[in-house]
Amino acid sequence: MTEVDNQELTTTGEQFFSEESRKALAEASRLLAERLQAHTEALLAMTGDEEQAGLYEQNAALEELVEGWNDAVYEHTGTAPLLLDDELEDEEDEEEPEEQDQVISVVSRFDLRVVDLEALLEAGRAAQERHPAELDESGEREPVESAEQAIYEISREVGEAWFELPGVDLVAGARAYVVPEYPFEPLEADAEDVLTEVSAPNGAITHAETWA
């Protein structure tokens, strides 16, 4: 018993050590002793092949009686011999929070309508000549023969050129700035499912832009 406990008993002793609390503690101790013995016998009989659910039930039943016994001790003496959950909470409070990197996810989508394919292809081929892409397995560059290839080549050179693409009208566009909620899955640049990776993570949208 600590000095603090002694002080509490001196100032509030009349609240404790009643006949009622004495009987309650005796009953709580009896129940706990019986449950502890049964629990021990059940554990000793286990071989590891049993379902874990049975073990969890045994643990829960014992934990409930331990808490009840601890409460009965407090009601009788004003002291708590087992800190139980309070000790765990104190340890968690003492742990310093982990510092998290600041991450902002910018997610955008632009729908484009091709109105002059030849102009777009010509601009795409010119961009490829100025900024050659990596060669394919045959040692040649992929020819610019489609609208998407032309847009890809132009974007490699100037970035997001959605408003200035030759022969293309912007149908609609949207961009969102998201502060992800931890924990979250970071973007995998080499993921096979690109469509899944470019979706917005869970979090708070701080800014948004739309065009039409």
Coordinates of C-alpha atoms in Angstrom, one line a residue:
M1 CA 0.0 0.0 0.0
T2 CA 1.4 3.4 -1.0
E3 CA 1.7 6.6 1.0
V4 CA -1.1 8.0 -1.1
D5 CA -3.3 5.0 -0.3
N6 CA -2.7 5.6 3.4
Q7 CA -3.7 9.2 3.1
E8 CA -6.9 8.3 1.3
L9 CA -7.8 5.7 4.0
T10 CA -7.1 8.3 6.7
T11 CA -9.4 10.9 5.2
T12 CA -12.1 8.8 3.8
G13 CA -11.9 5.6 5.8
E14 CA -15.5 5.8 6.9
Q15 CA -16.6 5.1 3.3
F16 CA -14.9 1.7 3.2
F17 CA -14.6 -1.5 5.2
S18 CA -18.3 -1.9 5.6
E19 CA -19.9 -5.3 6.2
E20 CA -21.6 -5.1 2.8
S21 CA -18.3 -4.4 0.9
R22 CA -16.6 -7.2 2.9
K23 CA -19.2 -9.7 1.8
A24 CA -19.0 -8.5 -1.8
L25 CA -15.2 -8.8 -1.9
A26 CA -15.4 -12.3 -0.4
E27 CA -17.9 -13.4 -3.1
A28 CA -15.8 -11.8 -5.9
S29 CA -12.7 -13.6 -4.7
R30 CA -14.5 -16.9 -4.6
L31 CA -15.8 -16.5 -8.1
L32 CA -12.4 -15.4 -9.4
A33 CA -10.7 -18.3 -7.7
E34 CA -13.1 -20.8 -9.3
R35 CA -12.9 -19.3 -12.7
L36 CA -9.1 -19.1 -12.6
Q37 CA -8.8 -22.8 -11.7
A38 CA -11.2 -23.7 -14.5
H39 CA -9.4 -21.5 -16.9
T40 CA -6.0 -23.0 -16.0
E41 CA -7.4 -26.6 -16.4
A42 CA -8.8 -25.7 -19.8
L43 CA -5.5 -24.2 -20.9
L44 CA -3.5 -27.2 -19.8
A45 CA -5.8 -29.5 -21.7
M46 CA -5.4 -27.7 -24.9
T47 CA -3.1 -29.2 -27.6
G48 CA -3.2 -26.4 -30.2
D49 CA -5.7 -28.1 -32.5
E50 CA -8.8 -26.5 -30.9
E51 CA -10.7 -23.6 -32.4
Q52 CA -9.3 -20.2 -31.1
A53 CA -12.9 -19.0 -30.4
G54 CA -13.1 -21.2 -27.3
L55 CA -9.9 -19.7 -26.0
Y56 CA -11.1 -16.2 -26.5
E57 CA -14.3 -17.0 -24.7
Q58 CA -12.3 -18.4 -21.7
N59 CA -10.1 -15.3 -21.7
A60 CA -13.1 -12.9 -21.8
A61 CA -14.8 -14.7 -18.9
L62 CA -11.7 -14.5 -16.8
E63 CA -11.1 -10.8 -17.6
E64 CA -14.6 -9.9 -16.6
L65 CA -14.2 -11.6 -13.2
V66 CA -10.8 -9.9 -12.6
E67 CA -12.4 -6.5 -13.3
G68 CA -15.2 -7.3 -10.9
W69 CA -12.7 -8.4 -8.2
N70 CA -10.7 -5.3 -8.7
D71 CA -13.8 -3.2 -8.3
A72 CA -14.8 -5.1 -5.1
V73 CA -11.4 -4.4 -3.6
Y74 CA -11.7 -0.7 -4.3
E75 CA -15.2 -0.6 -2.9
H76 CA -13.9 -2.2 0.3
T77 CA -10.5 -0.5 0.7
G78 CA -10.5 2.5 -1.6
T79 CA -7.5 1.1 -3.4
A80 CA -7.1 -0.6 -6.8
P81 CA -4.5 -3.4 -6.7
L82 CA -4.6 -3.9 -10.5
L83 CA -4.4 -0.9 -12.8
L84 CA -5.7 -2.9 -15.8
D85 CA -6.9 -0.7 -18.6
D86 CA -5.9 2.5 -16.9
E87 CA -2.3 1.4 -17.0
L88 CA -2.5 0.8 -20.7
E89 CA -4.2 4.2 -21.3
D90 CA -1.4 5.9 -19.4
E91 CA 1.2 4.2 -21.5
E92 CA -0.6 5.2 -24.7
D93 CA -0.8 8.8 -23.5
E94 CA 3.0 8.8 -22.8
E95 CA 3.8 7.6 -26.3
E96 CA 4.8 10.5 -28.6
P97 CA 2.7 10.6 -31.8
E98 CA 4.6 9.6 -34.9
E99 CA 5.4 12.4 -37.3
Q100 CA 3.7 11.9 -40.6
D101 CA 4.9 13.4 -43.9
Q102 CA 2.7 16.0 -45.5
V103 CA 1.2 14.5 -48.6
I104 CA -1.2 16.2 -51.1
S105 CA -2.8 14.2 -53.9
V106 CA -3.7 16.1 -57.1
V107 CA -6.2 14.2 -59.2
S108 CA -7.5 15.4 -62.6
R109 CA -9.5 14.3 -65.6
F110 CA -10.0 16.0 -68.9
D111 CA -12.4 14.9 -71.6
L112 CA -11.4 16.1 -75.1
R113 CA -13.2 16.1 -78.5
V114 CA -11.1 15.8 -81.6
V115 CA -12.3 18.2 -84.3
D116 CA -9.3 18.2 -86.6
L117 CA -7.4 14.9 -86.5
E118 CA -4.8 15.8 -89.1
A119 CA -3.8 19.0 -87.3
L120 CA -3.5 17.0 -84.1
L121 CA -1.4 14.3 -85.7
E122 CA 0.9 16.8 -87.3
A123 CA 1.5 18.5 -83.9
G124 CA 2.1 15.2 -82.3
R125 CA 4.7 14.1 -84.8
A126 CA 6.5 17.4 -84.5
A127 CA 6.6 17.0 -80.7
Q128 CA 7.9 13.5 -81.0
E129 CA 10.7 14.7 -83.3
R130 CA 11.7 17.4 -80.8
H131 CA 11.5 15.1 -77.8
P132 CA 12.0 11.5 -79.0
A133 CA 10.3 8.9 -76.8
E134 CA 12.0 5.7 -75.8
L135 CA 12.4 3.2 -78.6
D136 CA 10.2 0.0 -78.6
E137 CA 11.5 -3.5 -78.8
S138 CA 12.1 -3.2 -82.6
G139 CA 14.4 -0.2 -82.0
E140 CA 11.9 2.2 -83.6
R141 CA 9.6 4.9 -82.2
E142 CA 5.9 4.3 -82.0
P143 CA 4.4 6.1 -85.0
V144 CA 2.0 8.9 -84.3
E145 CA -1.1 7.6 -86.0
S146 CA -3.8 8.1 -83.4
A147 CA -5.3 11.0 -81.5
E148 CA -4.3 9.6 -78.2
Q149 CA -0.7 9.0 -79.3
A150 CA -0.5 12.6 -80.6
I151 CA -1.8 14.0 -77.3
Y152 CA 0.6 11.8 -75.4
E153 CA 3.6 13.1 -77.4
I154 CA 2.5 16.8 -77.1
S155 CA 2.0 16.3 -73.3
R156 CA 5.4 14.8 -72.9
E157 CA 6.9 18.0 -74.4
V158 CA 4.8 20.8 -72.8
G159 CA 2.9 19.2 -69.9
E160 CA -0.8 19.5 -69.5
A161 CA -1.7 21.2 -72.8
W162 CA -5.4 20.5 -72.7
F163 CA -6.4 24.1 -73.5
E164 CA -4.0 24.4 -76.5
L165 CA -4.1 21.1 -78.3
P166 CA -4.4 21.7 -82.1
G167 CA -7.6 20.3 -83.5
V168 CA -9.0 19.5 -80.1
D169 CA -11.8 21.1 -78.1
L170 CA -12.0 20.7 -74.3
V171 CA -15.3 19.1 -73.4
A172 CA -14.9 19.2 -69.6
G173 CA -12.1 19.1 -67.1
A174 CA -11.8 18.7 -63.3
R175 CA -9.0 18.8 -60.8
A176 CA -9.1 18.1 -57.1
Y177 CA -6.5 18.7 -54.4
V178 CA -6.8 16.1 -51.6
V179 CA -5.1 15.8 -48.3
P180 CA -5.2 12.0 -47.7
E181 CA -6.4 10.5 -44.4
Y182 CA -3.9 8.2 -42.8
P183 CA -3.4 5.4 -43.2
F184 CA -3.7 5.4 -47.0
E185 CA -2.2 3.6 -49.9
P186 CA 0.4 5.7 -51.7
L187 CA 0.4 5.9 -55.5
E188 CA 2.4 3.1 -57.2
A189 CA 3.9 4.4 -60.3
D190 CA 4.6 1.0 -61.8
A191 CA 1.2 -0.6 -60.9
E192 CA -0.5 -2.6 -63.5
D193 CA -4.0 -1.2 -62.8
V194 CA -3.4 2.5 -63.7
L195 CA -7.1 3.4 -63.5
T196 CA -7.2 2.4 -59.9
E197 CA -4.1 4.3 -59.0
V198 CA -5.3 7.6 -60.5
S199 CA -8.5 7.6 -58.4
A200 CA -8.6 10.1 -55.4
P201 CA -7.6 8.7 -52.0
N202 CA -9.8 9.1 -49.0
G203 CA -9.3 12.5 -47.4
A204 CA -10.3 16.1 -47.4
I205 CA -10.6 18.1 -50.6
T206 CA -9.0 21.5 -50.0
H207 CA -9.4 23.0 -53.5
A208 CA -11.2 22.0 -56.7
E209 CA -11.3 23.4 -60.3
T210 CA -13.6 22.6 -63.2
W211 CA -13.6 23.6 -66.8
A212 CA -16.3 23.3 -69.5

